[in-house]
mmCIF file of C-alpha atoms in Angstrom:
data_model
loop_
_atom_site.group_PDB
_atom_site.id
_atom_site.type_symbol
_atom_site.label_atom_id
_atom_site.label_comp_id
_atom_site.label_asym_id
_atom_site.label_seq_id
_atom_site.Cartn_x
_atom_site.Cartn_y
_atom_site.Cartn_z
ATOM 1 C CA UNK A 268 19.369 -12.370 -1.910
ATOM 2 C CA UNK A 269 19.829 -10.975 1.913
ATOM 3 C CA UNK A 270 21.743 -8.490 3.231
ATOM 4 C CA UNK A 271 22.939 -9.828 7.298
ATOM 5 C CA UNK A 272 23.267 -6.152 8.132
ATOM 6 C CA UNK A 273 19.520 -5.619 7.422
ATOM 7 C CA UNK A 274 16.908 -6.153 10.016
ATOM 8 C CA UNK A 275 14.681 -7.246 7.927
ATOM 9 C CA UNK A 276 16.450 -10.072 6.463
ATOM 10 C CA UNK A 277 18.048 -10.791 9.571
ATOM 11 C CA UNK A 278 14.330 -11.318 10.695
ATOM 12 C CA UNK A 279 14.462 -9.061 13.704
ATOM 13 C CA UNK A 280 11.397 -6.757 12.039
ATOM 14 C CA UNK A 281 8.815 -7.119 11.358
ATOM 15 C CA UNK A 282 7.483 -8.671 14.362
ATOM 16 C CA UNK A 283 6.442 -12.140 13.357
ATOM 17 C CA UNK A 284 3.204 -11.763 15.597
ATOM 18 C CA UNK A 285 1.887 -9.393 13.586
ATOM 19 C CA UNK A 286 2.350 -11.557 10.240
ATOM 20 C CA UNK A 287 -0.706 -10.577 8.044
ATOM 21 C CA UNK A 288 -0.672 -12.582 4.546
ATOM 22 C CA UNK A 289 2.064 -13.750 1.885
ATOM 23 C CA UNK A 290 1.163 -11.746 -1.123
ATOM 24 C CA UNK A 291 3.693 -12.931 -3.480
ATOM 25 C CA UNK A 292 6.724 -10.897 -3.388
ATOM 26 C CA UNK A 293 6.248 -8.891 -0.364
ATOM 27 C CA UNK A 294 4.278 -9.507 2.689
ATOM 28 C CA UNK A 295 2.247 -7.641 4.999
ATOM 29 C CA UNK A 296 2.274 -6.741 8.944
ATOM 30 C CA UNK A 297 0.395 -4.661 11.158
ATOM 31 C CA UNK A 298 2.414 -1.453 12.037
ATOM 32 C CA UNK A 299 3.346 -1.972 15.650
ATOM 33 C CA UNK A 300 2.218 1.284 16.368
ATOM 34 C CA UNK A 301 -1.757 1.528 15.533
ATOM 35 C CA UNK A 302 -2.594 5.396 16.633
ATOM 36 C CA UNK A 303 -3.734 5.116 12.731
ATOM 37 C CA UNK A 304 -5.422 2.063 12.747
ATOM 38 C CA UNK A 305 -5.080 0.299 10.148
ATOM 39 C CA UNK A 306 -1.746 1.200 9.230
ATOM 40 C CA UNK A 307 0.538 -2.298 7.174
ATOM 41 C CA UNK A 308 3.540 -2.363 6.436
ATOM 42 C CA UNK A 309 4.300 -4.604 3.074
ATOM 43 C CA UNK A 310 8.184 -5.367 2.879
ATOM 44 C CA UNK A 311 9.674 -7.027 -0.158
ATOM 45 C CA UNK A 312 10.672 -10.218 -0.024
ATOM 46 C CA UNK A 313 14.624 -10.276 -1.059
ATOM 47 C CA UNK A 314 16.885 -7.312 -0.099
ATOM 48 C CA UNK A 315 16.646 -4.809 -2.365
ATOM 49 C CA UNK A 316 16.510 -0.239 -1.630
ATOM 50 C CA UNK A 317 15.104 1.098 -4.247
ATOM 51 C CA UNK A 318 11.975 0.975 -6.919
ATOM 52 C CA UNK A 319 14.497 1.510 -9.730
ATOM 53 C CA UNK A 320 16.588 -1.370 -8.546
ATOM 54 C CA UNK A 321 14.077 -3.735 -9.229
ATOM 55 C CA UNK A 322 13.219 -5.935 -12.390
ATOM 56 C CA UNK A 323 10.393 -4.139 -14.081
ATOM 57 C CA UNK A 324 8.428 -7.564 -13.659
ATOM 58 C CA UNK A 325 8.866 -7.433 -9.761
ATOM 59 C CA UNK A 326 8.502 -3.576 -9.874
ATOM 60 C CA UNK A 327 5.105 -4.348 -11.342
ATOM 61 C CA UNK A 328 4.191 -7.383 -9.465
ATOM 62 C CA UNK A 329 5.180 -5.520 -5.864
ATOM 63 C CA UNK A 330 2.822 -2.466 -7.264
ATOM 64 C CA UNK A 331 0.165 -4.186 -8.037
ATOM 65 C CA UNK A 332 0.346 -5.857 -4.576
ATOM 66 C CA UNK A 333 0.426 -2.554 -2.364
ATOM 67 C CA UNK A 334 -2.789 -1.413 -4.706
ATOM 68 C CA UNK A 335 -4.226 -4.728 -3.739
ATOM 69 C CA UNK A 336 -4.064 -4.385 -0.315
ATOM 70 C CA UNK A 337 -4.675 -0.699 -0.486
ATOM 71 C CA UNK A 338 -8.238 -0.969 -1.784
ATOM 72 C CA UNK A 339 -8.693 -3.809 1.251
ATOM 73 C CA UNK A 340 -7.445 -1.593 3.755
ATOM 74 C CA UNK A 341 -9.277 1.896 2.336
ATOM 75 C CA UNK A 342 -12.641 -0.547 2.289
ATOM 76 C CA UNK A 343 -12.304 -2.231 5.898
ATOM 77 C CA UNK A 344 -11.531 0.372 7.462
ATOM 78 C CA UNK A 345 -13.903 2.944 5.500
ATOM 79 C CA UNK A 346 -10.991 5.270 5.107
ATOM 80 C CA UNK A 347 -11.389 8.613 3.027
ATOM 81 C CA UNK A 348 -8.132 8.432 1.317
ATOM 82 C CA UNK A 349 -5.174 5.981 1.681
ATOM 83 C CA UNK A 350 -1.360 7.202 2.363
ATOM 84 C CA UNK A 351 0.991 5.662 0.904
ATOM 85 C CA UNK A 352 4.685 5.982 1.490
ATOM 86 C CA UNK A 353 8.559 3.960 0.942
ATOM 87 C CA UNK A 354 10.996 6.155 2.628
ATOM 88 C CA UNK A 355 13.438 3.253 4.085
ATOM 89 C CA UNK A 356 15.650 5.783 5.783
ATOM 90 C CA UNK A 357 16.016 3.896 9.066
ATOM 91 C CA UNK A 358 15.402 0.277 7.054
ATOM 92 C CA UNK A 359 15.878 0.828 3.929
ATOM 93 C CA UNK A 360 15.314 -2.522 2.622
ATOM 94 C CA UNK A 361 12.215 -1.800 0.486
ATOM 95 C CA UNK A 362 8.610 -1.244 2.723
ATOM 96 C CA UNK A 363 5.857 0.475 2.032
ATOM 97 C CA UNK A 364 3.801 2.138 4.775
ATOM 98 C CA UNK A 365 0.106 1.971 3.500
ATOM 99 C CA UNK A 366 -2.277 4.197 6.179
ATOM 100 C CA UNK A 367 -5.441 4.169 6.373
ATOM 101 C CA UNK A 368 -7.199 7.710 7.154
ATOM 102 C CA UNK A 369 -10.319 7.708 8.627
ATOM 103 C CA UNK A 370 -13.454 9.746 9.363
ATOM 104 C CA UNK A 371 -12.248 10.042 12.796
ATOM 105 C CA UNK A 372 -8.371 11.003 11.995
ATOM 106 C CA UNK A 373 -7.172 13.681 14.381
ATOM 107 C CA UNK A 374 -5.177 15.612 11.725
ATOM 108 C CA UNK A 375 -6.739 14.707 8.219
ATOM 109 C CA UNK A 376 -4.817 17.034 6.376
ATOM 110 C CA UNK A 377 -1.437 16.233 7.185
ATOM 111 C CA UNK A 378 1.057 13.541 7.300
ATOM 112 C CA UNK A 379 0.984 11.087 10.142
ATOM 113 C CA UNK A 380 4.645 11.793 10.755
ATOM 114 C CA UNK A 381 3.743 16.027 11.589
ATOM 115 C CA UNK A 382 1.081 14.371 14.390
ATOM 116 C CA UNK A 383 2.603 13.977 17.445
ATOM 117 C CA UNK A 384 0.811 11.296 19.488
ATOM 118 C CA UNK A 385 1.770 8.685 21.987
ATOM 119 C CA UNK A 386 2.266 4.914 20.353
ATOM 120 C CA UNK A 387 -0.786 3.194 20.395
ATOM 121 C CA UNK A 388 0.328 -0.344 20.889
ATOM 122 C CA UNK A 389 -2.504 -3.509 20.623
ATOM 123 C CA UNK A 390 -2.767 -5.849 23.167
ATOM 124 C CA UNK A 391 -2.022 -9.418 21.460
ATOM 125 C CA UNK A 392 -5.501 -10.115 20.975
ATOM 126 C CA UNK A 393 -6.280 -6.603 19.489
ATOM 127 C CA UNK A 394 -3.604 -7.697 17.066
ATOM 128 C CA UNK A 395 -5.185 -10.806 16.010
ATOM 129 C CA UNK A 396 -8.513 -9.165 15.669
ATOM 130 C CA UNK A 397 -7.225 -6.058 13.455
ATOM 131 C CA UNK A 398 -5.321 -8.682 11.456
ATOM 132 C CA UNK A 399 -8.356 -11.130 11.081
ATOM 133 C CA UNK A 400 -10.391 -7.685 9.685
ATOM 134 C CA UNK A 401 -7.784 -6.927 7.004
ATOM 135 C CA UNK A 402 -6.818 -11.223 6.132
ATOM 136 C CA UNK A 403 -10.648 -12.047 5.503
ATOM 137 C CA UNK A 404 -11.596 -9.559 2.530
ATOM 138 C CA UNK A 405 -8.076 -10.341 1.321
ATOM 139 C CA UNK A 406 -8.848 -13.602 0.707
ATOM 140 C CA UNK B 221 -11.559 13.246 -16.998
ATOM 141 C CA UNK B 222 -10.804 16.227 -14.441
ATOM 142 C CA UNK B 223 -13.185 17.537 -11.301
ATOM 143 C CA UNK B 224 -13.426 21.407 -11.326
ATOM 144 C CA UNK B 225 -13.125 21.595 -7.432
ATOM 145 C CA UNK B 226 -9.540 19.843 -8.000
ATOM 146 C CA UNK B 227 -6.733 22.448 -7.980
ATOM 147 C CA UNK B 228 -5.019 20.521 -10.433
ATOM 148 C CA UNK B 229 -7.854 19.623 -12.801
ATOM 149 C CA UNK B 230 -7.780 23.505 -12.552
ATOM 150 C CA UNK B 231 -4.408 24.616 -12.900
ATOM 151 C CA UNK B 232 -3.664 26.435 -9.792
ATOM 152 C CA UNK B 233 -1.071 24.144 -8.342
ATOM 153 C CA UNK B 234 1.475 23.097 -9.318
ATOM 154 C CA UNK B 235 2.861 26.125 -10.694
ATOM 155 C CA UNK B 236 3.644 26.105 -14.089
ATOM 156 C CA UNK B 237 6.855 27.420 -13.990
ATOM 157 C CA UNK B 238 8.169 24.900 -11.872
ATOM 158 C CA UNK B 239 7.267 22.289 -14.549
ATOM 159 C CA UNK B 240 9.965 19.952 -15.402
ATOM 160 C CA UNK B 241 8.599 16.913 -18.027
ATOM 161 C CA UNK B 242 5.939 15.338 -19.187
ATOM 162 C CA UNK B 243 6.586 11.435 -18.509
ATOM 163 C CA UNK B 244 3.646 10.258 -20.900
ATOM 164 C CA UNK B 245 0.734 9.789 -18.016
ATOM 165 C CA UNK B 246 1.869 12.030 -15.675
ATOM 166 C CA UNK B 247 4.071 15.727 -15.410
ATOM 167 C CA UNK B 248 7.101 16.687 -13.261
ATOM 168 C CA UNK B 249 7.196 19.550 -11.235
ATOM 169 C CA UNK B 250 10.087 20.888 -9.170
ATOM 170 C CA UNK B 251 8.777 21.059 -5.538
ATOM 171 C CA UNK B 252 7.335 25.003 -3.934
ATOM 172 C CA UNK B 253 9.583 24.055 -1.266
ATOM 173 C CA UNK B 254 13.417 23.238 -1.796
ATOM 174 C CA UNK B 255 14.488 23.003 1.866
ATOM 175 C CA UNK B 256 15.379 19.359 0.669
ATOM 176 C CA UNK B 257 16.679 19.689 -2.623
ATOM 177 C CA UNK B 258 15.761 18.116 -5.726
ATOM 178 C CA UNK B 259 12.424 17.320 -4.184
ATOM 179 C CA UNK B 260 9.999 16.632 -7.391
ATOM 180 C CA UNK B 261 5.971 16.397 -7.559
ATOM 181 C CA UNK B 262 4.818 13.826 -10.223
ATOM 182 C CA UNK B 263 1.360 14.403 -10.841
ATOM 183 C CA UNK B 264 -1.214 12.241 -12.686
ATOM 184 C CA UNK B 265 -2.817 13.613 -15.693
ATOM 185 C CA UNK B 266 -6.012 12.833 -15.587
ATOM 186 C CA UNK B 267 -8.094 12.871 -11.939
ATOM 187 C CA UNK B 268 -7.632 10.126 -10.129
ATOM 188 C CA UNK B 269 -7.312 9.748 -6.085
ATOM 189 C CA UNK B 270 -6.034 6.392 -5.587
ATOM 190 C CA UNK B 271 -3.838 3.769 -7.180
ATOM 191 C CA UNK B 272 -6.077 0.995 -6.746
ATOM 192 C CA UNK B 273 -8.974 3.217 -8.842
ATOM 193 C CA UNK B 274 -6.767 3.487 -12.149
ATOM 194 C CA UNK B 275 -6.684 0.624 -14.646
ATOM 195 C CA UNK B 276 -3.901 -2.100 -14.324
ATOM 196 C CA UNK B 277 -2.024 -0.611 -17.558
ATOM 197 C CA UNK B 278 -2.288 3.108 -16.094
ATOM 198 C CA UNK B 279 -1.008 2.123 -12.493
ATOM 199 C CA UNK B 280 1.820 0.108 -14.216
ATOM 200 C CA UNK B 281 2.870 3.005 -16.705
ATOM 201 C CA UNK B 282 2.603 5.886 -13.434
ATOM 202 C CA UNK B 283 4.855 3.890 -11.496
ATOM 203 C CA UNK B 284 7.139 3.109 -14.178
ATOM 204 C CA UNK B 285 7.092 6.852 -14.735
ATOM 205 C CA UNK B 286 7.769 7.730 -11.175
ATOM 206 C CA UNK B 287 10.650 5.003 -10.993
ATOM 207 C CA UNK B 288 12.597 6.121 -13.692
ATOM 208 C CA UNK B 289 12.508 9.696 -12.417
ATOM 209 C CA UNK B 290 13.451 8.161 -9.108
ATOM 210 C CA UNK B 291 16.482 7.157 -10.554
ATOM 211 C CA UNK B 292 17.162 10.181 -12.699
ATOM 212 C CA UNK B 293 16.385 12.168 -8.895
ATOM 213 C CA UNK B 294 19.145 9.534 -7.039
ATOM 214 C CA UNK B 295 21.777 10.097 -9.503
ATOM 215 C CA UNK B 296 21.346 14.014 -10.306
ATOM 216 C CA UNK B 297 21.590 14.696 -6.418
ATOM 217 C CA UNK B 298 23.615 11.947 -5.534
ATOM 218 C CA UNK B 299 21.222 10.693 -2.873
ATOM 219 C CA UNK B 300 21.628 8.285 -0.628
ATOM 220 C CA UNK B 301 17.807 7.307 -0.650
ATOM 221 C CA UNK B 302 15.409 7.713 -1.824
ATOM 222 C CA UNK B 303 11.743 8.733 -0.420
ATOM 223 C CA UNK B 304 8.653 8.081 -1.960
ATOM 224 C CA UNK B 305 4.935 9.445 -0.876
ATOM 225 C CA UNK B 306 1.367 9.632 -2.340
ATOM 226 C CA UNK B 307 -0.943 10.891 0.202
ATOM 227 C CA UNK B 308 -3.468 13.305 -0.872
ATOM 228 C CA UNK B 309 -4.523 14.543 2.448
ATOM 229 C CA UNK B 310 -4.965 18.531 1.293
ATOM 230 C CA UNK B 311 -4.510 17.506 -2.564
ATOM 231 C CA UNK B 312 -6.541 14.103 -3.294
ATOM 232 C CA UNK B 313 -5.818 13.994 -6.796
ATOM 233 C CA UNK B 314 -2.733 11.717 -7.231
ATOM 234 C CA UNK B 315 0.831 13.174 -6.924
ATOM 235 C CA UNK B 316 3.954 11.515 -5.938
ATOM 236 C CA UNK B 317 6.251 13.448 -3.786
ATOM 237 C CA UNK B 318 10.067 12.208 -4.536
ATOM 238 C CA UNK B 319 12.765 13.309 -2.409
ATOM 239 C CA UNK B 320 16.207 12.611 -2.654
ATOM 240 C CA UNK B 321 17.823 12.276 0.571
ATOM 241 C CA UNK B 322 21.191 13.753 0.639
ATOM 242 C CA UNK B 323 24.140 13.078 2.380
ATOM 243 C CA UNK B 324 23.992 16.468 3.787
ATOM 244 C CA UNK B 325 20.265 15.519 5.096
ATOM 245 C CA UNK B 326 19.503 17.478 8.395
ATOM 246 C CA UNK B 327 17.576 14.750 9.480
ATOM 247 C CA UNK B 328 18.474 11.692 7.713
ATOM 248 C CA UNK B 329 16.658 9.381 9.935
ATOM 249 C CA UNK B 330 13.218 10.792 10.041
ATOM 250 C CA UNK B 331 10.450 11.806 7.510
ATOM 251 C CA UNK B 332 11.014 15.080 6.005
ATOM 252 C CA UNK B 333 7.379 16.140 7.570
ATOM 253 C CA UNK B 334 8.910 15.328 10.765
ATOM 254 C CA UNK B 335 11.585 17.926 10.474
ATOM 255 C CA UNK B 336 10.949 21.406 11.356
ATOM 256 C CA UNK B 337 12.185 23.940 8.792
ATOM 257 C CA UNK B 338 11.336 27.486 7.243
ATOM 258 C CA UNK B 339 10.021 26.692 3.260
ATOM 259 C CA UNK B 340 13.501 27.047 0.882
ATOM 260 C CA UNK B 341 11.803 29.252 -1.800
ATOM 261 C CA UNK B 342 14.209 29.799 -4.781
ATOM 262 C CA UNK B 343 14.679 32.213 -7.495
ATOM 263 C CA UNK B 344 13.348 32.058 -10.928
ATOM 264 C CA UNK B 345 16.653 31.532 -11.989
ATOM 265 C CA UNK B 346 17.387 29.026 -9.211
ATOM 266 C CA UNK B 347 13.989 27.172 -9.952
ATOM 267 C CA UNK B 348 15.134 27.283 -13.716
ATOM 268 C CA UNK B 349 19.167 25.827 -13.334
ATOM 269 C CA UNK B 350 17.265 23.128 -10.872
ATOM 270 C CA UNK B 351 14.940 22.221 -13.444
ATOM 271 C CA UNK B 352 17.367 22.260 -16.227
ATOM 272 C CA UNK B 353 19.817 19.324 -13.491
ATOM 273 C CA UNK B 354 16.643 17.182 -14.091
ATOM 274 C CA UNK B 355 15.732 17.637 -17.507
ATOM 275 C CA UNK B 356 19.010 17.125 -18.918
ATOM 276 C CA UNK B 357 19.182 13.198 -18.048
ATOM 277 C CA UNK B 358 15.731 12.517 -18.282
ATOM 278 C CA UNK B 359 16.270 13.131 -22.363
#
């Protein structure tokens, strides 16, 4: 199922490039903007808006593969606690934002989206090497 | 399990008389702040800081928990979406933070921690006929 209005299914987002690993029913991209590094997005595979819109089997399965990724993420990047967040009010075909915060975070205590900060976007080879951290422990 | 340095494991937040259900694993609690109405804290009983350090069956049950409240949330309000959030920054022990997003949404676009706003604190009574919106399709 894909919705031609939707930029995800219309494949305009996420950007291809920064294509991390199938992990069933969703798959996972580096955020273009990496002022939190680490930060993945994991979008659902078939158009869908809301957790209680799924089958309980996918519901489950797409959990269980944010956690997944979650505890790769939190390890690589030796973060102290992981965000984790599905708004979808831009794109609201189901994402979840998984962040990373680290040691060094510049505002540990509150929400990326109350920091103000210029995007930090990765040179092409940055990419690759941020991705090649977070692919290898995933297996 | 609880942690005594936890204010939840110690009962200082959320307040109690904001509390809403008990879902089986985890409680509902009607939000301090109802700038964005409906806005609901689902907190995990026992203390935990991250999804991918609870057993398979307990992840699977919270987020079954926190999906059908979603839904009770979406149709009470008559959102339009739904946001979902566990971060933890101040508050490590896990809590959801569901927000309906209304068609009367100041900000519909953005994160509601990107949106400015003085804290919507309501009456007891308010807090009460809020609670009761919730509870009554929940069952």
């Amino acid at each position: 199922m894909s919705d031609p209005s939707c930029k995800v299914c219309s494949g305009t987002w996420p950007d291809s490039d920064h294509f991390i690993a199938d992990l069933g029913l969703s798959m996972a991209y580096l955020h273009d903007d990496q002022f939190f590094p680490g930060w993945t997005v994991v979008v659902f595979k078939r158009h869908a808006t809301e957790l209680f819109d799924l089958a309980p089997t996918e519901r489950i399965q797409l959990m269980e593969e944010v956690s997944r990724l979650a505890k790769v993420l939190f390890e690589t990047f030796e973060a102290k606690k992981m965000n984790y967040a599905q708004l979808g009010n831009q794109t609201p075909h189901i994402h979840w934002h998984l962040i990373p915060r680290l040691p060094s975070d510049p505002a540990p205590l509150e929400p990326v989206w109350s920091v103000p900060h210029h995007r930090a976007v990765l040179s092409h080879d940055q990419v690759q090497a941020t991705i090649a951290r977070i692919k290898t422990p995933l297996g």
